[in-house]
Each structure stands twice: as structure tokens, then as C-alpha cells.
mmCIF file of C-alpha atoms in Angstrom:
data_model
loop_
_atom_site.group_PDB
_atom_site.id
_atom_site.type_symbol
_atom_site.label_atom_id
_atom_site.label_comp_id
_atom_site.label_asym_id
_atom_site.label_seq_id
_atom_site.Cartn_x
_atom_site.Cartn_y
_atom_site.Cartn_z
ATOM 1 C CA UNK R 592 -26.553 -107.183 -1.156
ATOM 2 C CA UNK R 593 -28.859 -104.772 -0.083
ATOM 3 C CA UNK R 594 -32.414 -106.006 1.548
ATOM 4 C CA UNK R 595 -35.843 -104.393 2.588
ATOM 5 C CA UNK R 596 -38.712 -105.846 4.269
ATOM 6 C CA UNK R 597 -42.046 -103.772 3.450
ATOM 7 C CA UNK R 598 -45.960 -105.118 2.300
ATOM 8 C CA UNK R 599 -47.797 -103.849 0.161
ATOM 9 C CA UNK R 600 -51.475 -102.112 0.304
ATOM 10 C CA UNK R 601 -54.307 -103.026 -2.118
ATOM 11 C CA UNK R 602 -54.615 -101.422 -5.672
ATOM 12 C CA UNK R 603 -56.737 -99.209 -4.439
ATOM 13 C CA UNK R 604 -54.527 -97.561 -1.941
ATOM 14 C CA UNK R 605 -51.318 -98.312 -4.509
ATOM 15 C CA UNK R 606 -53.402 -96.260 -7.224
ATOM 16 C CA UNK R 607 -54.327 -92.790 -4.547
ATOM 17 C CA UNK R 608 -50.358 -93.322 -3.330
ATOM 18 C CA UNK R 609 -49.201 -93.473 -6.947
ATOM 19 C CA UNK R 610 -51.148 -90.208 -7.864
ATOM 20 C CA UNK R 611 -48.925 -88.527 -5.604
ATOM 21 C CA UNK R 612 -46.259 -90.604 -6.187
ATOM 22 C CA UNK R 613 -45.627 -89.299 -10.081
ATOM 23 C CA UNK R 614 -45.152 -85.578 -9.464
ATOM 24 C CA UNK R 615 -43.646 -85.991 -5.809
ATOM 25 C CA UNK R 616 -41.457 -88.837 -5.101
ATOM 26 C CA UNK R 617 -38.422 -90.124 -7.450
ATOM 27 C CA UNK R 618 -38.160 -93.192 -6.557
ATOM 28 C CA UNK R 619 -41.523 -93.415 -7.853
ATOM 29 C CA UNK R 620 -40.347 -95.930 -10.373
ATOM 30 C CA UNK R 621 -37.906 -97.889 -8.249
ATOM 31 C CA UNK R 622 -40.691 -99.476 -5.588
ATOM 32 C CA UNK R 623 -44.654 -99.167 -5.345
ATOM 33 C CA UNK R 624 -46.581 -97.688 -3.150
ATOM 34 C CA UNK R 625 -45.515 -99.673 0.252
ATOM 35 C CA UNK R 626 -45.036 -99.574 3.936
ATOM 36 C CA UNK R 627 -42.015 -100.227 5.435
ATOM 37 C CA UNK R 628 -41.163 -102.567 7.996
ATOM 38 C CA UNK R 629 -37.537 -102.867 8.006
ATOM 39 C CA UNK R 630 -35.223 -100.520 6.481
ATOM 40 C CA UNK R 631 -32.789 -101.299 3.981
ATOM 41 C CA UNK R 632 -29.883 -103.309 5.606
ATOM 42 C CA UNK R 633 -26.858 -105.306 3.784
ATOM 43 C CA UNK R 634 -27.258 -108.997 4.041
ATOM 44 C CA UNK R 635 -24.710 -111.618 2.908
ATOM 45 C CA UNK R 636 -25.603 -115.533 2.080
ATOM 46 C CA UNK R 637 -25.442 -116.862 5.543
ATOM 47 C CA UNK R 638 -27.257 -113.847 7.070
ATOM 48 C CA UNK R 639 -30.130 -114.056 4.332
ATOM 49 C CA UNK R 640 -30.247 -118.413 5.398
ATOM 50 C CA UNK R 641 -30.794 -117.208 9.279
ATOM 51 C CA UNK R 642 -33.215 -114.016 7.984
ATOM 52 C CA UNK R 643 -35.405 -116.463 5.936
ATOM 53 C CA UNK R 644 -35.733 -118.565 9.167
ATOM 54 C CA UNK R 645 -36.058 -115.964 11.586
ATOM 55 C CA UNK R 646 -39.256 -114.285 9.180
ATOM 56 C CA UNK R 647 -40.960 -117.779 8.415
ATOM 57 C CA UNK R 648 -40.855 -117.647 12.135
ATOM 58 C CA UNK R 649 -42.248 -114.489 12.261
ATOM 59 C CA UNK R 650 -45.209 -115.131 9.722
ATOM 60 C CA UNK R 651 -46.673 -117.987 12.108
ATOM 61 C CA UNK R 652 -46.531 -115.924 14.809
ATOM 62 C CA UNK R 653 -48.864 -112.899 13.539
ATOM 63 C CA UNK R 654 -52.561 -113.137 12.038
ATOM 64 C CA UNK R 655 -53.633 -111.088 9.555
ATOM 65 C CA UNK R 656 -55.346 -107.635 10.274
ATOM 66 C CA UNK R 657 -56.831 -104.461 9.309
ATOM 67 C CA UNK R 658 -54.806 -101.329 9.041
ATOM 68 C CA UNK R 659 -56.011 -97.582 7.892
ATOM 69 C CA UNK R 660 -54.636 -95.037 6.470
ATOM 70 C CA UNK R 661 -56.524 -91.649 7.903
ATOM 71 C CA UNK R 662 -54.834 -88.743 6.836
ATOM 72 C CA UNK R 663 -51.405 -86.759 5.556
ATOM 73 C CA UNK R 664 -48.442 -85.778 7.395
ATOM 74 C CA UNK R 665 -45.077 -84.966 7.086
ATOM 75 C CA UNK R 666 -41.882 -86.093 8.916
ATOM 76 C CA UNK R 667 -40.250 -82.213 8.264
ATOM 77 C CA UNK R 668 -38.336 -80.543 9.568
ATOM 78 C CA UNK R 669 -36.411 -83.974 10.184
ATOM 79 C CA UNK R 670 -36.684 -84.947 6.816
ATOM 80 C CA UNK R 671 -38.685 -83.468 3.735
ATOM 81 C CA UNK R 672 -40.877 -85.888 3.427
ATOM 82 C CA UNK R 673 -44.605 -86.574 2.887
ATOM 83 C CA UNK R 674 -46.552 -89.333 3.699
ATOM 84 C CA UNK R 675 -50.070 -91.161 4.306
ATOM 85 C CA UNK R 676 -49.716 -91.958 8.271
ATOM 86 C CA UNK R 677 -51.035 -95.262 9.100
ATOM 87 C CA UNK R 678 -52.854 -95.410 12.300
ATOM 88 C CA UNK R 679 -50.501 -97.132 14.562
ATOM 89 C CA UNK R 680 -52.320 -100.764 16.006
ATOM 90 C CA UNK R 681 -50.977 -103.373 18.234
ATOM 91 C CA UNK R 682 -50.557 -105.379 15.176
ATOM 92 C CA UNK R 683 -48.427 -103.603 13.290
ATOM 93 C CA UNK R 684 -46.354 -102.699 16.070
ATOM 94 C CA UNK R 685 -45.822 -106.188 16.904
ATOM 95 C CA UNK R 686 -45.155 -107.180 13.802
ATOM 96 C CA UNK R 687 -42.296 -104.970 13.556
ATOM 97 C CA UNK R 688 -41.035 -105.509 16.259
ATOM 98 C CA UNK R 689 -40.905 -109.436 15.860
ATOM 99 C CA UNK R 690 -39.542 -108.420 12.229
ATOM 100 C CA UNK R 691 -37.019 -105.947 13.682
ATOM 101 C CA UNK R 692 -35.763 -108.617 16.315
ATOM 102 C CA UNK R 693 -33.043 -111.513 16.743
ATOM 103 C CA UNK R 694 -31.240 -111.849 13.538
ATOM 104 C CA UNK R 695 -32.633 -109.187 12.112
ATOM 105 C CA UNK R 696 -32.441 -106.493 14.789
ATOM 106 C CA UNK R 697 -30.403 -103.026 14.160
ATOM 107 C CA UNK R 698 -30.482 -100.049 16.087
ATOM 108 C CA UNK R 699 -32.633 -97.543 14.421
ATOM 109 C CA UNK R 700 -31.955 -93.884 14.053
ATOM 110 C CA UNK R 701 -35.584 -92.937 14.064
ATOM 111 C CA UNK R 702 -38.524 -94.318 16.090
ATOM 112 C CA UNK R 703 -40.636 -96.548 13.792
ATOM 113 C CA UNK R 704 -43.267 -94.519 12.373
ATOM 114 C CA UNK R 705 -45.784 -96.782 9.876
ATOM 115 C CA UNK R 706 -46.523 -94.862 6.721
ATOM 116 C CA UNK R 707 -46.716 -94.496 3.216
ATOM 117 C CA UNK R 708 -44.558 -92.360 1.412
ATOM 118 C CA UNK R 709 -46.034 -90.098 -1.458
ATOM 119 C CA UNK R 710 -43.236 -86.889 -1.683
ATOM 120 C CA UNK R 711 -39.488 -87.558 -0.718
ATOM 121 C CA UNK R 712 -36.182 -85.337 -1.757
ATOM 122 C CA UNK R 713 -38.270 -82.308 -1.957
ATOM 123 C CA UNK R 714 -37.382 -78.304 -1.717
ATOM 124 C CA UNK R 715 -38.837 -77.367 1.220
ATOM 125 C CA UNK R 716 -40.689 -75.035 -0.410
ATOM 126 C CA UNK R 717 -42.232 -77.390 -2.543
ATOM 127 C CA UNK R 718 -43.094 -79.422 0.383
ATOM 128 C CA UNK R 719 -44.632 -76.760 2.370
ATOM 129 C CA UNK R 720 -47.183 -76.062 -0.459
ATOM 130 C CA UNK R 721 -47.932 -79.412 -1.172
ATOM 131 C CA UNK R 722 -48.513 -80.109 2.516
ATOM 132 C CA UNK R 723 -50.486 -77.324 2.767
ATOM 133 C CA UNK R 724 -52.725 -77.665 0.020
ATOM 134 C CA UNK R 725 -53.501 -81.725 1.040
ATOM 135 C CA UNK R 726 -53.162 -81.747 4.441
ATOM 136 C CA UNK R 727 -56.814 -81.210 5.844
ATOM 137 C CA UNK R 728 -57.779 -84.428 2.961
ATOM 138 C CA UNK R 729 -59.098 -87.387 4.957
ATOM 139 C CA UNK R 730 -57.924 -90.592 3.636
ATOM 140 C CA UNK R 731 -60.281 -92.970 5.461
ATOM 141 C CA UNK R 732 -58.636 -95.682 3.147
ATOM 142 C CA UNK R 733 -57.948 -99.317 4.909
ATOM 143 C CA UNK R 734 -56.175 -102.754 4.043
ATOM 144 C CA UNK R 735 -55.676 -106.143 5.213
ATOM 145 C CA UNK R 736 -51.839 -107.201 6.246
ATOM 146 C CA UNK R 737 -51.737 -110.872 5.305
ATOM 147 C CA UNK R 738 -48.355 -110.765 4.064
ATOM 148 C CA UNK R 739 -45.120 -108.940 3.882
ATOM 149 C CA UNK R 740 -41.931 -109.302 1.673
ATOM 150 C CA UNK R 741 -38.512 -109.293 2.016
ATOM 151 C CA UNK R 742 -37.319 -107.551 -1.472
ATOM 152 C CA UNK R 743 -33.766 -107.122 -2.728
ATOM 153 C CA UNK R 744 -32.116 -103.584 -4.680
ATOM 154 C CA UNK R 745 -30.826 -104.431 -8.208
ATOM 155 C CA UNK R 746 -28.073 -102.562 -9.621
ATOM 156 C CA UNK R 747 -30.528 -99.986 -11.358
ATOM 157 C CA UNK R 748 -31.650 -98.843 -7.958
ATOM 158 C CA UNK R 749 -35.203 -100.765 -8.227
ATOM 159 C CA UNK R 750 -36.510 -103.183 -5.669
ATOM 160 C CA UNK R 751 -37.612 -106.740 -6.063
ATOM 161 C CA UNK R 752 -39.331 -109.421 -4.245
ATOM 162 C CA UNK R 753 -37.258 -112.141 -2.834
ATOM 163 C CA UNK R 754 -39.508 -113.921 -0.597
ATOM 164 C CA UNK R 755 -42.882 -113.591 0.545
ATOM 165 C CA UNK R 756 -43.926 -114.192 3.939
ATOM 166 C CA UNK R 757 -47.558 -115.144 4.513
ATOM 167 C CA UNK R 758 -49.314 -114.219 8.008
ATOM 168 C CA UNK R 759 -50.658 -117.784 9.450
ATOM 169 C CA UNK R 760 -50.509 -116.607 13.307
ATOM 170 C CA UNK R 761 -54.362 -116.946 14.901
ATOM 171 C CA UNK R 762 -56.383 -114.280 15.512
ATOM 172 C CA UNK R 763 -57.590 -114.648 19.391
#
């Protein structure tokens, strides 16, 4: 089965990504508005036993904190995408890593890059004049982390939560 670890903003943020979302991103239907933190891997019954573990883990290890979301970008010419960049913390860094380690660890094709998608699988055309018309739009949005999710694909291509994973770690 196919697996995904991700959290999700607050409504707020979900309802500005989602705005986007509509016109520019298929899988606008399939997932909301999230930020990944481990991309989709294949998991059988035994791995998913030592996964659950290795996040519960995880979630005591890492308080809760503040993330923001300060402006557009794009991950072109690599891939035609557009996205809300999250300003990159010690937190969130850690917290993929942690995620992204032991059981769970897998080389990764591209360095890990926090964001929030809101145009994917686009002509680049298209993307070029959507980038261009939003790009100078400051976001200045922010939301607390104080839990991520590890989510499963069903047959129809959506994504749904398996587990969540509340952050318990102390803030020092």
C-alpha cells in the first residue's frame, strides 16, 4: 500500500491554498491543502507495525511550533510546479529529518524543500503567467505544527488519514 506523511495548516491557510488549488492543481480533490514531510513510499503490514513505532517515537521527541508561509515560488525548471514556500526553521527541519530517519529513511531525489503546493502538471506556459502575475504577493500567513499524519492512497487516487501523530516533545 502506498503511504504519505504530511500535516496540515489551519483553515485559514487551507482556504488561500484551495483558491489556487481549483484552477491550478488536479489533485485538488485527491488531498487538501498540506505540507509534506515524507513522500509517498510503499509500506507492507510489518513495515507500517515498525513505522507506527518509529513516528510515536518521533511525536515525543518534537514540541509544537510556529511555521510561516511568506511568499510564492516555483520549483521550475525542475518541475512545473507552484507553491507557497514555507520559511525553513530548525523545527521543521528536524522534524523531518527524525520523520525521514531509521525505519522510515529513503534516499531522496530532491533536497527537502517545505512547501505548499497550489499549481502542479502545468504547461509551462501556463505556469509562467501564473507565476508571474502572483509572484510579488506576500503571504505573511503562519500556523502552529502540533501534529502530523501518516495518510494512506485509496484506489481512487485520494488520500486518507491513517494515524495521527500528536507533537508532545518540550519546548526548551
Amino acid at each position: 500500500m502506498k503511504y504519505g506523511i504530511a500535516f496540515f495548516p489551519d483553515k485559514k491557510i487551507q482556504d488561500i491554498a484551495n483558491s489556487y488549488r481549483k484552477r491550478y492543481d488536479p489533485h485538488y480533490a485527491l488531498i487538501p491543502p498540506h505540507v509534506t514531510l515524507k513522500e509517498a513510499f510503499e509500506m507492507d503490514d510489518e513495515g507500517l507495525s515498525q513505522a507506527n513505532s518509529h513516528l510515536e517515537k518521533v511525536s515525543r521527541e518534537i514540541a509544537p511550533f510556529l511555521i510561516h508561509f511568506p511568499k510564492l515560488s516555483t520549483f521550475h525548471p525542475t518541475n512545473n510546479v507552484i507553491y507557497i514556500a514555507v520559511e525553513e526553521t530548525e523545527a521543521i527541519k528536524s522534524l523531518h529529518e527524525k520523520i525521514n530517519s531509521g525505519v522510515l529513511f529513503h534516499e531522496r531525489r530532491y533536497a527537502y524543500i517545505p512547501h505548499l503546493t497550489i499549481g502542479q502538471e502545468m504547461p509551462e506556459d501556463e505556469l509562467h503567467d501564473v507565476y508571474g502575475s502572483l509572484r510579488m504577493k506576500r503571504f505573511e500567513l503562519s500556523t502552529w505544527v502540533d501534529r502530523f499524519h501518516l495518510m494512506y492512497q485509496l484506489e481512487n487516487k485520494s488520500w486518507t488519514i491513517y494515524q495521527t501523530y500528536l507533537l508532545r516533545g518540550s519546548s526548551e
